[in-house]
Short mmCIF file of N, CA and C in Angstrom, two decimals:
data_model
loop_
_atom_site.label_atom_id
_atom_site.label_comp_id
_atom_site.label_asym_id
_atom_site.label_seq_id
_atom_site.Cartn_x
_atom_site.Cartn_y
_atom_site.Cartn_z
N GLY A 1 313.06 220.55 -12.43
CA GLY A 1 312.11 220.02 -12.94
C GLY A 1 310.37 220.36 -12.28
N ALA A 2 309.33 219.95 -12.28
CA ALA A 2 308.32 220.67 -12.31
C ALA A 2 308.36 220.48 -10.14
N ARG A 3 307.81 221.77 -9.22
CA ARG A 3 307.51 221.34 -8.08
C ARG A 3 306.39 220.88 -7.72
N GLN A 4 306.54 219.44 -7.00
CA GLN A 4 305.14 218.72 -6.88
C GLN A 4 304.76 219.14 -4.97
N GLN A 5 303.45 220.03 -5.54
CA GLN A 5 302.85 220.45 -4.25
C GLN A 5 302.43 219.28 -3.19
N SER A 6 302.59 218.82 -2.19
CA SER A 6 302.19 218.17 -0.69
C SER A 6 300.90 218.19 -1.13
N SER A 7 300.09 217.35 -0.87
CA SER A 7 298.83 216.48 -1.13
C SER A 7 298.30 216.90 0.71
N LEU A 8 299.21 217.02 1.61
CA LEU A 8 298.97 216.59 3.13
C LEU A 8 298.16 218.00 3.09
N CYS A 9 296.61 218.54 3.91
CA CYS A 9 296.46 219.64 4.26
C CYS A 9 297.36 220.20 5.51
N ASN A 10 297.59 221.66 5.53
CA ASN A 10 298.77 221.63 6.54
C ASN A 10 297.62 222.78 7.27
N GLU A 11 296.78 222.09 8.41
CA GLU A 11 295.47 222.66 8.94
C GLU A 11 296.04 224.00 10.22
N SER A 12 297.36 223.50 10.96
CA SER A 12 297.86 224.73 11.71
C SER A 12 298.13 226.44 10.56
N LEU A 13 298.72 226.13 9.25
CA LEU A 13 298.80 227.13 8.47
C LEU A 13 297.31 227.79 8.43
N MET A 14 296.62 226.76 7.69
CA MET A 14 295.00 227.44 7.56
C MET A 14 294.30 227.83 9.27
N LEU A 15 294.41 227.51 10.47
CA LEU A 15 293.81 228.03 11.29
C LEU A 15 294.78 229.42 11.37
N GLU A 16 296.51 229.19 11.32
CA GLU A 16 297.11 231.04 11.17
C GLU A 16 296.52 231.99 10.19
N LYS A 17 296.13 231.57 9.51
CA LYS A 17 295.49 232.40 8.07
C LYS A 17 294.03 232.54 8.38
N LEU A 18 293.20 231.98 8.50
CA LEU A 18 292.01 231.98 8.85
C LEU A 18 291.35 233.61 9.44
N PRO A 19 292.02 233.82 10.58
CA PRO A 19 291.68 234.96 11.29
C PRO A 19 291.95 236.31 10.60
N ALA A 20 292.60 236.48 9.10
CA ALA A 20 293.10 237.69 8.88
C ALA A 20 291.64 237.52 8.21
N CYS A 21 291.17 236.84 7.44
CA CYS A 21 289.54 236.58 7.03
C CYS A 21 288.62 237.16 7.74
N GLY A 22 289.27 237.19 9.15
CA GLY A 22 287.83 237.54 9.74
C GLY A 22 287.96 239.03 10.41
N LYS A 23 288.85 239.19 10.51
CA LYS A 23 289.54 240.25 10.71
C LYS A 23 289.25 241.07 9.77
N SER A 24 289.44 240.70 8.66
CA SER A 24 288.79 241.87 7.28
C SER A 24 287.26 241.90 7.23
N PHE A 25 286.69 240.26 7.82
CA PHE A 25 285.19 240.87 7.16
C PHE A 25 284.47 241.84 8.71
N GLU A 26 284.93 241.52 9.68
CA GLU A 26 284.60 242.22 10.84
C GLU A 26 285.37 243.95 10.40
N GLU A 27 286.25 244.14 9.53
CA GLU A 27 286.31 245.56 9.76
C GLU A 27 285.04 246.15 8.22
N MET A 28 284.92 245.69 7.66
CA MET A 28 283.89 245.41 6.46
C MET A 28 282.68 245.73 6.65
N MET A 29 282.52 245.11 8.27
CA MET A 29 281.09 244.65 8.61
C MET A 29 280.93 246.34 9.17
N LYS A 30 281.65 246.97 9.98
CA LYS A 30 281.89 247.88 10.82
C LYS A 30 280.94 248.95 9.82
N LYS A 31 280.63 249.10 8.48
CA LYS A 31 280.38 249.84 7.60
C LYS A 31 279.01 249.71 7.20
N VAL A 32 278.41 248.79 8.11
CA VAL A 32 277.38 248.40 7.91
C VAL A 32 276.57 248.40 9.71
N ASP A 33 274.93 249.34 9.05
CA ASP A 33 274.92 249.33 10.27
C ASP A 33 274.32 248.16 11.30
N SER A 34 274.28 248.45 12.43
CA SER A 34 274.46 246.91 13.49
C SER A 34 273.02 246.38 12.98
N GLN A 35 272.16 247.03 12.64
CA GLN A 35 270.17 247.06 12.80
C GLN A 35 270.56 246.01 12.07
N LYS A 36 271.36 246.78 10.66
CA LYS A 36 270.96 246.06 8.93
C LYS A 36 271.12 244.61 9.14
N TRP A 37 272.37 243.88 10.58
CA TRP A 37 273.26 242.71 10.10
C TRP A 37 272.59 241.49 9.41
N CYS A 38 270.69 241.49 9.49
CA CYS A 38 270.22 240.39 8.87
C CYS A 38 269.58 240.47 7.76
N ASN A 39 269.77 241.31 6.96
CA ASN A 39 269.57 241.96 5.84
C ASN A 39 270.47 241.51 5.04
N LEU A 40 270.92 240.70 4.32
CA LEU A 40 271.75 239.87 3.46
C LEU A 40 272.51 241.07 2.60
N THR A 41 271.52 241.54 1.80
CA THR A 41 271.50 242.47 0.75
C THR A 41 272.71 243.62 0.86
N GLU A 42 272.18 243.64 3.01
CA GLU A 42 273.59 245.19 3.27
C GLU A 42 274.74 245.27 2.78
N PHE A 43 275.18 243.01 3.24
CA PHE A 43 276.67 242.87 3.07
C PHE A 43 277.05 242.02 2.40
N ILE A 44 276.35 241.58 1.16
CA ILE A 44 276.35 240.90 0.73
C ILE A 44 277.68 241.05 -0.03
N MET A 45 279.06 241.64 -0.47
CA MET A 45 279.57 241.89 -1.10
C MET A 45 280.59 241.51 0.03
N TYR A 46 280.81 242.24 1.21
CA TYR A 46 281.77 241.78 2.32
C TYR A 46 281.75 240.47 2.55
N TYR A 47 280.43 239.69 2.64
CA TYR A 47 280.24 238.15 2.97
C TYR A 47 281.57 237.81 1.47
N ASP A 48 280.72 237.47 0.79
CA ASP A 48 281.40 236.98 -0.66
C ASP A 48 283.07 237.09 -0.52
N ASN A 49 283.37 239.14 -0.20
CA ASN A 49 285.20 238.30 -0.01
C ASN A 49 285.75 237.29 1.20
N PHE A 50 284.89 237.45 2.30
CA PHE A 50 285.21 236.69 3.70
C PHE A 50 285.07 235.66 2.78
N THR A 51 284.23 234.76 2.20
CA THR A 51 284.13 233.31 1.97
C THR A 51 285.31 233.31 0.78
N GLN A 52 285.44 234.69 0.29
CA GLN A 52 286.49 233.91 -1.07
C GLN A 52 287.97 233.72 0.33
N CYS A 53 287.86 234.75 1.19
CA CYS A 53 289.31 234.35 1.56
C CYS A 53 289.56 232.90 1.91
N THR A 54 288.13 232.53 2.90
CA THR A 54 288.40 231.56 3.14
C THR A 54 288.77 230.63 2.40
N GLU A 55 288.40 230.53 1.37
CA GLU A 55 288.35 229.22 0.50
C GLU A 55 289.99 229.63 0.17
N ARG A 56 290.57 230.73 0.09
CA ARG A 56 291.76 230.82 -0.77
C ARG A 56 292.77 230.45 0.09
N GLU A 57 292.15 230.95 1.85
CA GLU A 57 293.49 230.69 2.41
C GLU A 57 293.67 228.80 2.72
N ALA A 58 292.72 228.11 2.84
CA ALA A 58 292.73 226.97 2.69
C ALA A 58 293.17 226.06 1.68
N ASN A 59 293.28 226.30 0.09
CA ASN A 59 293.65 226.25 -0.58
C ASN A 59 295.22 225.84 -0.48
N ASN A 60 295.03 228.10 0.08
CA ASN A 60 297.19 227.85 0.40
C ASN A 60 297.25 226.78 1.00
N ALA A 61 296.76 226.26 2.16
CA ALA A 61 297.03 225.62 3.19
C ALA A 61 297.25 223.92 2.93
N SER A 62 296.69 224.09 1.16
CA SER A 62 296.41 222.41 0.84
C SER A 62 295.61 221.69 1.32
N CYS A 63 294.63 222.60 1.87
CA CYS A 63 293.65 221.74 2.16
C CYS A 63 292.46 222.28 1.27
N PHE A 64 291.16 220.83 1.54
CA PHE A 64 289.59 221.22 0.81
C PHE A 64 288.94 222.32 1.32
N TRP A 65 287.79 222.59 0.79
CA TRP A 65 287.11 223.97 1.54
C TRP A 65 285.97 223.49 0.61
N PRO A 66 284.91 223.72 2.06
CA PRO A 66 284.89 223.61 3.04
C PRO A 66 285.32 222.68 3.76
N ASN A 67 285.78 222.74 5.14
CA ASN A 67 286.24 221.92 5.80
C ASN A 67 285.52 221.68 6.97
N PRO A 68 285.24 221.13 7.89
CA PRO A 68 285.85 220.75 9.68
C PRO A 68 286.14 222.20 10.21
N LEU A 69 287.59 222.35 9.86
CA LEU A 69 287.96 223.21 10.64
C LEU A 69 287.48 224.54 10.19
N ALA A 70 287.48 224.81 8.55
CA ALA A 70 287.17 225.91 8.10
C ALA A 70 285.37 226.65 8.96
N GLU A 71 284.52 225.26 8.78
CA GLU A 71 283.42 225.61 9.01
C GLU A 71 283.32 226.04 9.92
N GLY A 72 284.29 225.68 10.79
CA GLY A 72 283.85 225.90 12.60
C GLY A 72 284.44 227.31 13.14
N PHE A 73 285.63 227.88 12.02
CA PHE A 73 285.83 229.01 11.78
C PHE A 73 284.22 229.73 11.05
N ILE A 74 283.94 229.69 10.24
CA ILE A 74 282.99 230.48 9.55
C ILE A 74 281.77 230.40 10.89
N THR A 75 281.61 229.25 11.42
CA THR A 75 280.57 229.32 12.40
C THR A 75 280.42 230.16 13.43
N GLY A 76 281.79 230.21 13.79
CA GLY A 76 281.90 231.43 14.71
C GLY A 76 281.88 232.72 14.51
N ILE A 77 282.19 232.85 13.43
CA ILE A 77 282.22 234.07 12.35
C ILE A 77 280.58 234.23 11.98
N HIS A 78 279.43 233.86 12.17
CA HIS A 78 278.49 233.30 12.02
C HIS A 78 277.70 233.97 13.55
N LYS A 79 278.23 232.90 14.20
CA LYS A 79 277.66 233.44 15.64
C LYS A 79 277.75 234.85 16.29
N GLN A 80 278.43 235.33 16.23
CA GLN A 80 279.32 236.61 16.16
C GLN A 80 278.67 238.25 16.10
N PHE A 81 278.07 237.29 14.75
CA PHE A 81 277.74 238.65 13.88
C PHE A 81 276.03 238.31 13.73
N PHE A 82 275.67 237.26 13.57
CA PHE A 82 274.46 236.68 12.79
C PHE A 82 273.35 235.85 14.02
N SER A 83 273.97 236.05 15.27
CA SER A 83 273.34 234.76 16.67
C SER A 83 272.14 235.86 17.01
N ASN A 84 271.38 236.68 16.39
CA ASN A 84 270.29 237.70 16.39
C ASN A 84 269.52 237.87 15.03
N CYS A 85 270.29 237.19 14.35
CA CYS A 85 268.72 236.89 13.05
C CYS A 85 268.03 235.89 12.98
N THR A 86 267.71 234.93 14.30
CA THR A 86 266.50 233.97 13.89
C THR A 86 265.17 234.09 12.97
N SER A 87 265.32 233.51 12.34
CA SER A 87 263.71 233.94 11.79
C SER A 87 262.84 232.83 12.46
N GLU A 88 261.67 234.15 12.85
CA GLU A 88 260.70 233.74 13.83
C GLU A 88 259.89 233.00 13.23
N LYS A 89 259.19 231.92 13.53
CA LYS A 89 257.99 230.58 13.39
C LYS A 89 256.64 230.83 13.87
N VAL A 90 256.26 230.91 12.67
CA VAL A 90 254.75 231.35 12.57
C VAL A 90 254.11 230.07 13.44
N HIS A 91 253.09 230.90 14.43
CA HIS A 91 252.61 229.99 15.27
C HIS A 91 251.33 229.62 14.85
N TRP A 92 250.92 228.54 14.20
CA TRP A 92 249.40 228.15 13.41
C TRP A 92 248.06 228.07 14.43
N GLU A 93 247.14 228.54 14.19
CA GLU A 93 245.98 228.33 15.25
C GLU A 93 244.87 227.91 14.26
N ASP A 94 244.22 227.16 14.88
CA ASP A 94 242.83 227.10 13.99
C ASP A 94 241.89 227.85 14.41
N PRO A 95 240.90 228.23 12.97
CA PRO A 95 240.58 229.48 13.10
C PRO A 95 239.18 229.40 13.63
N PRO A 96 237.97 230.39 14.51
CA PRO A 96 237.60 230.23 15.43
C PRO A 96 236.44 229.20 14.94
N ASP A 97 235.72 228.66 15.97
CA ASP A 97 234.68 228.05 15.73
C ASP A 97 233.41 228.12 14.37
N GLU A 98 233.74 228.96 14.24
CA GLU A 98 232.39 229.24 13.73
C GLU A 98 232.72 229.19 12.19
N ILE A 99 233.48 229.80 12.35
CA ILE A 99 234.29 229.78 10.64
C ILE A 99 234.64 228.27 10.42
N LEU A 100 235.26 227.74 11.30
CA LEU A 100 235.56 226.09 10.96
C LEU A 100 234.44 225.67 10.52
N VAL A 101 232.96 225.80 10.85
CA VAL A 101 232.45 224.82 10.82
C VAL A 101 231.66 225.48 9.58
N THR A 102 231.75 226.43 9.27
CA THR A 102 231.18 226.77 8.01
C THR A 102 232.28 226.21 6.68
N LEU A 103 232.94 226.06 6.68
CA LEU A 103 234.07 225.87 6.29
C LEU A 103 234.36 224.11 5.59
N ILE A 104 233.76 223.44 6.56
CA ILE A 104 233.51 222.16 7.10
C ILE A 104 232.44 221.49 6.27
N LEU A 105 231.16 222.37 6.76
CA LEU A 105 229.70 222.18 6.06
C LEU A 105 229.35 222.73 4.52
N ILE A 106 230.24 223.96 4.15
CA ILE A 106 229.79 224.18 2.38
C ILE A 106 230.40 223.66 1.84
N PRO A 107 231.46 222.65 2.14
CA PRO A 107 231.77 221.10 0.30
C PRO A 107 231.11 220.05 1.01
N VAL A 108 230.51 219.77 2.45
CA VAL A 108 230.11 218.42 2.55
C VAL A 108 228.08 219.24 2.18
N MET A 109 227.25 219.91 2.30
CA MET A 109 226.64 220.36 1.60
C MET A 109 226.39 220.27 -0.32
N LEU A 110 227.53 221.31 -0.83
CA LEU A 110 227.60 220.96 -1.93
C LEU A 110 227.25 219.67 -2.72
N THR A 111 228.27 218.69 -1.80
CA THR A 111 228.56 217.23 -2.21
C THR A 111 227.50 216.67 -2.28
N CYS A 112 226.30 217.20 -0.92
CA CYS A 112 224.97 216.54 -1.08
C CYS A 112 224.69 216.51 -2.36
N ALA A 113 223.74 218.39 -2.47
CA ALA A 113 223.24 218.43 -3.36
C ALA A 113 223.68 218.87 -4.31
N MET A 114 225.23 217.81 -4.98
CA MET A 114 225.29 217.81 -6.94
C MET A 114 224.39 216.29 -6.48
N ILE A 115 224.84 215.12 -5.25
CA ILE A 115 224.30 213.48 -5.68
C ILE A 115 222.42 213.99 -5.40
N THR A 116 222.52 214.51 -4.87
CA THR A 116 220.82 214.53 -5.06
C THR A 116 220.52 214.86 -6.34
N LEU A 117 220.95 216.15 -7.04
CA LEU A 117 220.77 216.62 -8.59
C LEU A 117 221.22 215.51 -9.42
N VAL A 118 222.22 214.25 -9.00
CA VAL A 118 222.70 213.60 -10.11
C VAL A 118 221.80 212.34 -10.02
N VAL A 119 221.35 211.81 -8.79
CA VAL A 119 220.08 210.55 -8.34
C VAL A 119 219.34 211.23 -9.28
N TRP A 120 218.60 212.27 -9.15
CA TRP A 120 217.20 213.30 -9.23
C TRP A 120 217.31 212.82 -11.14
N CYS A 121 218.51 213.81 -11.58
CA CYS A 121 218.65 213.25 -13.01
C CYS A 121 218.42 212.07 -14.04
N SER A 122 219.28 211.35 -13.08
CA SER A 122 219.41 210.16 -13.87
C SER A 122 218.29 208.61 -13.50
N LYS A 123 216.93 209.45 -12.98
CA LYS A 123 215.89 208.80 -12.45
C LYS A 123 214.86 209.60 -13.69
N ARG A 124 215.15 211.12 -14.25
CA ARG A 124 214.24 211.36 -14.92
C ARG A 124 214.93 211.89 -16.16
N SER A 125 214.63 210.45 -17.05
CA SER A 125 215.98 210.28 -18.58
C SER A 125 215.39 210.68 -19.45
N ASP A 126 213.81 211.33 -19.32
CA ASP A 126 213.00 211.45 -20.25
C ASP A 126 213.74 213.00 -20.48
N ILE A 127 214.03 213.74 -19.44
CA ILE A 127 214.47 214.66 -20.21
C ILE A 127 215.53 215.06 -20.86
N LEU A 128 216.49 214.41 -20.73
CA LEU A 128 217.63 214.36 -20.78
C LEU A 128 218.00 213.35 -22.49
#
């Protein structure tokens, strides 16, 4: 008869096998200049192999993927290789007062001019 696979996740087996994925990824990342570790295009194939490996090992242990334990392992790899890849936050500043006043006054003046033009034209209905 058909052999029924246990549906229980073997977490200890998964945690035993995941480090091999990390080691393989580490070996592949040695081929990439560490200055380029923040540029995903430089190692996307290696990362894809790492992801597939972690998914395969989780599935072999009858665990769904991703799961909290696998995510914790993956997060550890991220900390090891990508901790310096934080994006710089843009610090927004108001423009100088002269520019700010100009940017505010231009639409206000145009609005006043258009209102004046509409009122003037409506009083001079003989032109229309």
